[in-house]
mmCIF file of C-alpha atoms and ligand atoms in Angstrom:
data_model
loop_
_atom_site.group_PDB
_atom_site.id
_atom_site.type_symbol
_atom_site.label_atom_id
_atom_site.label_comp_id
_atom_site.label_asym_id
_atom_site.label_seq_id
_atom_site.Cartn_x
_atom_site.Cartn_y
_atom_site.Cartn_z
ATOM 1 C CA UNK L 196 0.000 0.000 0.000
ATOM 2 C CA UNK L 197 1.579 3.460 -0.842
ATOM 3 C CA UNK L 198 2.396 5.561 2.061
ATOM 4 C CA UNK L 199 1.318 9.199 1.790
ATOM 5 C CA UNK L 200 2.456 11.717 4.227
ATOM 6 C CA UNK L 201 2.439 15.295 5.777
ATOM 7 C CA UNK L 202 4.939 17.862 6.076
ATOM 8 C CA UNK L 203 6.546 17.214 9.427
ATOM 9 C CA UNK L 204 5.720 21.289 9.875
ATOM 10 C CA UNK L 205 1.793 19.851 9.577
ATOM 11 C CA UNK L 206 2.883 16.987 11.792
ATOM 12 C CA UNK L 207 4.273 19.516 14.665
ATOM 13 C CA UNK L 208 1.015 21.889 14.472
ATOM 14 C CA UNK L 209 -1.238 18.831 15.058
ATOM 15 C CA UNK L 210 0.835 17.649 18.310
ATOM 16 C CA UNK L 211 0.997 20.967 19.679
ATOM 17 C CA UNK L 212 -2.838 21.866 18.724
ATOM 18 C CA UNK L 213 -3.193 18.670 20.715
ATOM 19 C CA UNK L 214 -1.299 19.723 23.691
ATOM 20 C CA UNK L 215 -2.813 22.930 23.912
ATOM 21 C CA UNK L 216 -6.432 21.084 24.416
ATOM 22 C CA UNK L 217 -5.173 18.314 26.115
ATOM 23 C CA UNK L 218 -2.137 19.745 28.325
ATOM 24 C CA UNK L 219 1.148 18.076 27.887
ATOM 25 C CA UNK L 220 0.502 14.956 29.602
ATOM 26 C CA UNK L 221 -2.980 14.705 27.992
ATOM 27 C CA UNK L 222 -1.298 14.768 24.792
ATOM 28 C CA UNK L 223 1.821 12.590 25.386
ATOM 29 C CA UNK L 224 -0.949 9.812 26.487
ATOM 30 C CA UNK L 225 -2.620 9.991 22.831
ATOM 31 C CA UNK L 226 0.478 9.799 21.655
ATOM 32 C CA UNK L 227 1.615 6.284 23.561
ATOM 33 C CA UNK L 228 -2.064 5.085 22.578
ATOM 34 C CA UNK L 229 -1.117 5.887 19.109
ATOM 35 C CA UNK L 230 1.771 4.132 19.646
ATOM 36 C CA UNK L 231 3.270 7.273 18.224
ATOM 37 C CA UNK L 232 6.744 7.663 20.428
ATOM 38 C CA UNK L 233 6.308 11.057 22.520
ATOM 39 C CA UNK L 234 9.135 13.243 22.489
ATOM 40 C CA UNK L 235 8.373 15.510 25.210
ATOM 41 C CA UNK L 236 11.809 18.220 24.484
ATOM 42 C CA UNK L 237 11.946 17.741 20.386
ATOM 43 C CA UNK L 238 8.672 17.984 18.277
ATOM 44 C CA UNK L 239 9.424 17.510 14.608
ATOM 45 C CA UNK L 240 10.759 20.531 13.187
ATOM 46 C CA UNK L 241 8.863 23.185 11.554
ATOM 47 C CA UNK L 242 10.255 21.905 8.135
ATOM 48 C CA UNK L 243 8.552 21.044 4.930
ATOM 49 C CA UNK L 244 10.108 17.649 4.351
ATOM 50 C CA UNK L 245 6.872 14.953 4.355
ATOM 51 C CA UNK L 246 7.286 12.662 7.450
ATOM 52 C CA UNK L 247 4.645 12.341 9.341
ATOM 53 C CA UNK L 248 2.428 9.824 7.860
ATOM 54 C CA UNK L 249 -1.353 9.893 6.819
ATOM 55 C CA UNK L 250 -1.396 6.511 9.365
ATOM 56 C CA UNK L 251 -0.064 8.036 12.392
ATOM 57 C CA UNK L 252 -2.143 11.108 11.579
ATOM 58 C CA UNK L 253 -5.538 8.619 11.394
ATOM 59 C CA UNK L 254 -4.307 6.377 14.986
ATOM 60 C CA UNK L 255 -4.070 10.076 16.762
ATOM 61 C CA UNK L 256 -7.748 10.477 15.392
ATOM 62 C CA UNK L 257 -8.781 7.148 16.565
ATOM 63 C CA UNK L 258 -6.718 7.407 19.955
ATOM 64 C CA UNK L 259 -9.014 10.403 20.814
ATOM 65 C CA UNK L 260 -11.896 8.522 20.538
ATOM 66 C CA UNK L 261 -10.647 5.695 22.668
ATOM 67 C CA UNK L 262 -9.483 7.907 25.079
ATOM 68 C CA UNK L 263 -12.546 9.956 25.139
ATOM 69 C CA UNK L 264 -15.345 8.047 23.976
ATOM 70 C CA UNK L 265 -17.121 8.806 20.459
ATOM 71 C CA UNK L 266 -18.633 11.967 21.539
ATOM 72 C CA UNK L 267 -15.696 13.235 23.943
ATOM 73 C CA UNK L 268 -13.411 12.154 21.101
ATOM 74 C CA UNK L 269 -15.289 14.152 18.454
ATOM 75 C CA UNK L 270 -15.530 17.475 20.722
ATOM 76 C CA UNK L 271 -12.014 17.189 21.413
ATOM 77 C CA UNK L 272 -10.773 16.691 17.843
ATOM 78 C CA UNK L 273 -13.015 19.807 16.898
ATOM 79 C CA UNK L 274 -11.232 22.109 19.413
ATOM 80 C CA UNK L 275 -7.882 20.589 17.976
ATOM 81 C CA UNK L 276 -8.570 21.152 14.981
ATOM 82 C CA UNK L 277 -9.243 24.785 15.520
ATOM 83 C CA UNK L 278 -6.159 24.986 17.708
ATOM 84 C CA UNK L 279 -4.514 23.868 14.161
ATOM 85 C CA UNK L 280 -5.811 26.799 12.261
ATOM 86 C CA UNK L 281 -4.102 29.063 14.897
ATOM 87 C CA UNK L 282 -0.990 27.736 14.815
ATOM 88 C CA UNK L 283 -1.694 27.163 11.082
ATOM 89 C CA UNK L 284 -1.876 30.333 10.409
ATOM 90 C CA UNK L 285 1.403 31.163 12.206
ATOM 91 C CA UNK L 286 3.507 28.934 10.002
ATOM 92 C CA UNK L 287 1.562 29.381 6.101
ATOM 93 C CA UNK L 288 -0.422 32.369 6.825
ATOM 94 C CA UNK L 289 1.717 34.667 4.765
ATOM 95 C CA UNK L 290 2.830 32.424 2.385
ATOM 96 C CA UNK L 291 -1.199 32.091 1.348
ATOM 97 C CA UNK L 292 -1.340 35.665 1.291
ATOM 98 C CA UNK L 293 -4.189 35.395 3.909
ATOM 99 C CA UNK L 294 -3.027 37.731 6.215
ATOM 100 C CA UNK L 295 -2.376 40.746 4.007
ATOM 101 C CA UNK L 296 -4.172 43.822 4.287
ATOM 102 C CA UNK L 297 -5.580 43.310 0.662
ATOM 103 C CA UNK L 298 -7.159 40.420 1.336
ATOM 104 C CA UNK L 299 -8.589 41.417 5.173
ATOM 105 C CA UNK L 300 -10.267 44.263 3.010
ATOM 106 C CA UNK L 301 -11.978 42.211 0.697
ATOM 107 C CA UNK L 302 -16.069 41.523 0.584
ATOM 108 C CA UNK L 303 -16.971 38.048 2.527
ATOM 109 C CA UNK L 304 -17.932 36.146 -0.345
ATOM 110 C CA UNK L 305 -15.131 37.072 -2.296
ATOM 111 C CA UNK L 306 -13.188 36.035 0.824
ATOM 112 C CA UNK L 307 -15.166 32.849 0.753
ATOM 113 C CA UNK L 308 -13.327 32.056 -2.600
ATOM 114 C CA UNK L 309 -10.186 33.220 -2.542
ATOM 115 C CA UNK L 310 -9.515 31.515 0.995
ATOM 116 C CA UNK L 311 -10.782 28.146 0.013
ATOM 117 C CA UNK L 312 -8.932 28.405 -3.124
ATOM 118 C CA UNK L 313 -6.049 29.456 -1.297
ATOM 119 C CA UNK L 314 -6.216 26.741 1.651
ATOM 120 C CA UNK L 315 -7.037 23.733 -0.892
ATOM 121 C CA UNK L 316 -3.962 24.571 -2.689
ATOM 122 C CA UNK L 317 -1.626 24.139 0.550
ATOM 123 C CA UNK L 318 -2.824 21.064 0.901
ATOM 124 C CA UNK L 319 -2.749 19.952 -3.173
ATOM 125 C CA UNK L 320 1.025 21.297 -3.231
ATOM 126 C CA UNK L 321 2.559 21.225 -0.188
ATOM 127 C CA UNK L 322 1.368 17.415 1.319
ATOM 128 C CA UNK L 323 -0.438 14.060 -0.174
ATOM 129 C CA UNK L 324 -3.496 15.289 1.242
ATOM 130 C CA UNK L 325 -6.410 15.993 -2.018
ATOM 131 C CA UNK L 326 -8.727 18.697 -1.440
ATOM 132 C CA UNK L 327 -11.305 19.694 -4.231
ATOM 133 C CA UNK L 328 -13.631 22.390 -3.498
ATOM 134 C CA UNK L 329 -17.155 22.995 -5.354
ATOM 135 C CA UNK L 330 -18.926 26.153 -5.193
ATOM 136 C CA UNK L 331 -22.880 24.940 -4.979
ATOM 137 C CA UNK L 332 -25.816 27.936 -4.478
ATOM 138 C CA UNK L 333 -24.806 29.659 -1.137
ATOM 139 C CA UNK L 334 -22.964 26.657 0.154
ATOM 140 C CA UNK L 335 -19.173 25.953 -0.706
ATOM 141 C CA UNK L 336 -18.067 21.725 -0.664
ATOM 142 C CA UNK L 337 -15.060 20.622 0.748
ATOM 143 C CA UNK L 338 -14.369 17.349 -0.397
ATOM 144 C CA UNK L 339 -11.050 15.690 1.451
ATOM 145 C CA UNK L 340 -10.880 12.982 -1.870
ATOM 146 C CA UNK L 341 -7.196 11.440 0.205
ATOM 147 C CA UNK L 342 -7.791 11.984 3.782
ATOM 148 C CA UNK L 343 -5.184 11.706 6.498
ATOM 149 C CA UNK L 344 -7.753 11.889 8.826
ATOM 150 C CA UNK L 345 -9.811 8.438 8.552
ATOM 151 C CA UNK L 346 -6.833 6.871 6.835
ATOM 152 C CA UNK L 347 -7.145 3.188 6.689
ATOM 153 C CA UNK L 348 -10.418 3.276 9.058
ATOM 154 C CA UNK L 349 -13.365 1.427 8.719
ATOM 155 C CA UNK L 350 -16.734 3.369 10.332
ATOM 156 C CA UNK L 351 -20.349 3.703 10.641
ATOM 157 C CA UNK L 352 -19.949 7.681 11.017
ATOM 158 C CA UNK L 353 -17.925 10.060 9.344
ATOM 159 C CA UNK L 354 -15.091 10.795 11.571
ATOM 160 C CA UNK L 355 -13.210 13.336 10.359
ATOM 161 C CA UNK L 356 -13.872 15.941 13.551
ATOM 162 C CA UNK L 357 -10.655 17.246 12.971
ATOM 163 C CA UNK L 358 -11.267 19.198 9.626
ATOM 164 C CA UNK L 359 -15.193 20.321 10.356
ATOM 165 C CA UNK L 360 -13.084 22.361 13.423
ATOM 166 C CA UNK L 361 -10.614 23.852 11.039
ATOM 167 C CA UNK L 362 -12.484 24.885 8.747
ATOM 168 C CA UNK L 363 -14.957 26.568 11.095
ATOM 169 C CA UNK L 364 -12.073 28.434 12.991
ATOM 170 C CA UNK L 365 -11.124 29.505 9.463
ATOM 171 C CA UNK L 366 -14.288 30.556 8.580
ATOM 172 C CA UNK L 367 -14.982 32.548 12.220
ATOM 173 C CA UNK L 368 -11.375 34.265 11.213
ATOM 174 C CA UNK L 369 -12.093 35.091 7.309
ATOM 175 C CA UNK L 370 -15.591 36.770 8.561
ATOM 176 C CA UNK L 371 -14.200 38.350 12.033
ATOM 177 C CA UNK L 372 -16.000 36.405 14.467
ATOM 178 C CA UNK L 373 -19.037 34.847 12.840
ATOM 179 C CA UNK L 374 -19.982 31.341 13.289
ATOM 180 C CA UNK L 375 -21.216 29.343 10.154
ATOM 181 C CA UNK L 376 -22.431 26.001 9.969
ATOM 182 C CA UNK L 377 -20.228 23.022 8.852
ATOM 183 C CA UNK L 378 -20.597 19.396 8.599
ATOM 184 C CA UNK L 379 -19.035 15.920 7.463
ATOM 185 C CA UNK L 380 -21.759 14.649 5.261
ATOM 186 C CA UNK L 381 -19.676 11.720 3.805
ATOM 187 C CA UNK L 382 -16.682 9.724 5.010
ATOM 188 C CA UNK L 383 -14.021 7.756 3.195
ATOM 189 C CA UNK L 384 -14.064 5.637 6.250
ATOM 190 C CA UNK L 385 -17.683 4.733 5.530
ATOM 191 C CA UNK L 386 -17.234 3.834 2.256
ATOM 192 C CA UNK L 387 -18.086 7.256 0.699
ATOM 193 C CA UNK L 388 -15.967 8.575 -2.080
ATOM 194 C CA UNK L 389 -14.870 11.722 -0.267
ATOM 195 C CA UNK L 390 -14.802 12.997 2.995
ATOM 196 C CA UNK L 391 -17.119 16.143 2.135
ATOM 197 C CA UNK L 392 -17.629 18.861 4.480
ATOM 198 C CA UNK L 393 -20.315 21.073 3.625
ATOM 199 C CA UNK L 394 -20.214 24.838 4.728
ATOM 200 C CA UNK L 395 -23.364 27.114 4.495
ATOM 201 C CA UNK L 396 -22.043 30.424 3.004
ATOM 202 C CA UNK L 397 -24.834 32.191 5.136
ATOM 203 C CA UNK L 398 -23.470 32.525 8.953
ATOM 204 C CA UNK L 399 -25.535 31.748 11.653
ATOM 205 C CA UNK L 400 -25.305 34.777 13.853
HETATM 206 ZN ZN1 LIG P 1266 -11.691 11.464 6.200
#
């Protein structure tokens, strides 16, 4: 089976995303239950090399919900993955051109398309991840079509918590504080094609 992979600079935001909801021990023990080796004084490097694999990515995943249950598992891989698009943003923000003044200044729903655009193309260029986006009437598709998240995992739900909090951290950034609604409709890992998260383009408050 061919191994695909993340940047080790993706790998390092996920642990310390983790930590920050978890607290160090909290995330050392997914770690061990991931049978991921912790290394409390070196997280990988902030470099672009691809190392950290789409399997060790998925057994984090999973190791939540073991350690949580399914529903402690799921709200604690949605505040991780908002924790990502924090530290996300640290590392790639500039590079997408997200955080210039040009783009702060533009209307939402050109926002809407330029930052999707932008953020499916880190992941098409930069890692094995595949990320195709389709505009539909007032709601934008996010379909994960290689997914690190469910990687290898068989389920009855979609269980890719991870991305539905990324993208909605992204989403309460891009519009300066609203909150939208987003959900996993389909799941690789239960036997969808995609893992497609669907985002109304109309915010909730
Ligand atoms: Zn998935």
């Amino acid at each position: 089976m061919t191994e695909y992979y993340y940047p080790q600079r993706m790998g390092r935001i996920i642990l310390l995303a983790m930590e920050e909801v978890l607290g160090r021990e909290g995330g050392h023990s997914i770690q061990r239950l991931a049978s991921l080796a912790p290394q409390p004084e070196n997280l990988p490097a902030a470099r672009s090399e691809k190392t950290f694999s789409f399997d060790a990515v998925s057994r984090l995943m999973e190791s939540l919900e073991q350690a949580y249950g399914p529903q402690g598992g799921r709200g604690t891989a949605l505040r991780i993955g908002r924790a990502c698009f924090q530290y996300g943003l640290r590392e790639y923000g500039s590079m997408l051109g997200l955080t210039q003044m040009a783009f702060r200044l533009l209307p939402l729903s050109s926002k809407f398309d330029a930052g999707s655009k932008s953020f499916a193309d880190l992941f098409n260029k930069h890692t094995d991840q595949v990320v195709r986006v389709e505009q539909q009437a007032g709601r934008l598709l996010w379909h994960i079509e290689r997914c690190p998240l469910c990687w290898g995992r068989h389920t009855t739900e979609p269980v890719c918590h991870l991305a539905v909090g990324l993208l909605q951290e992204s989403l309460y950034w891009l519009s300066s504080g609203r909150i939208f609604n987003v959900e996993e409709t389909a799941c690789i890992a239960r036997g969808d094609p995609a893992c497609t998260i669907v985002i109304d383009k109309t915010p909730i408050s």
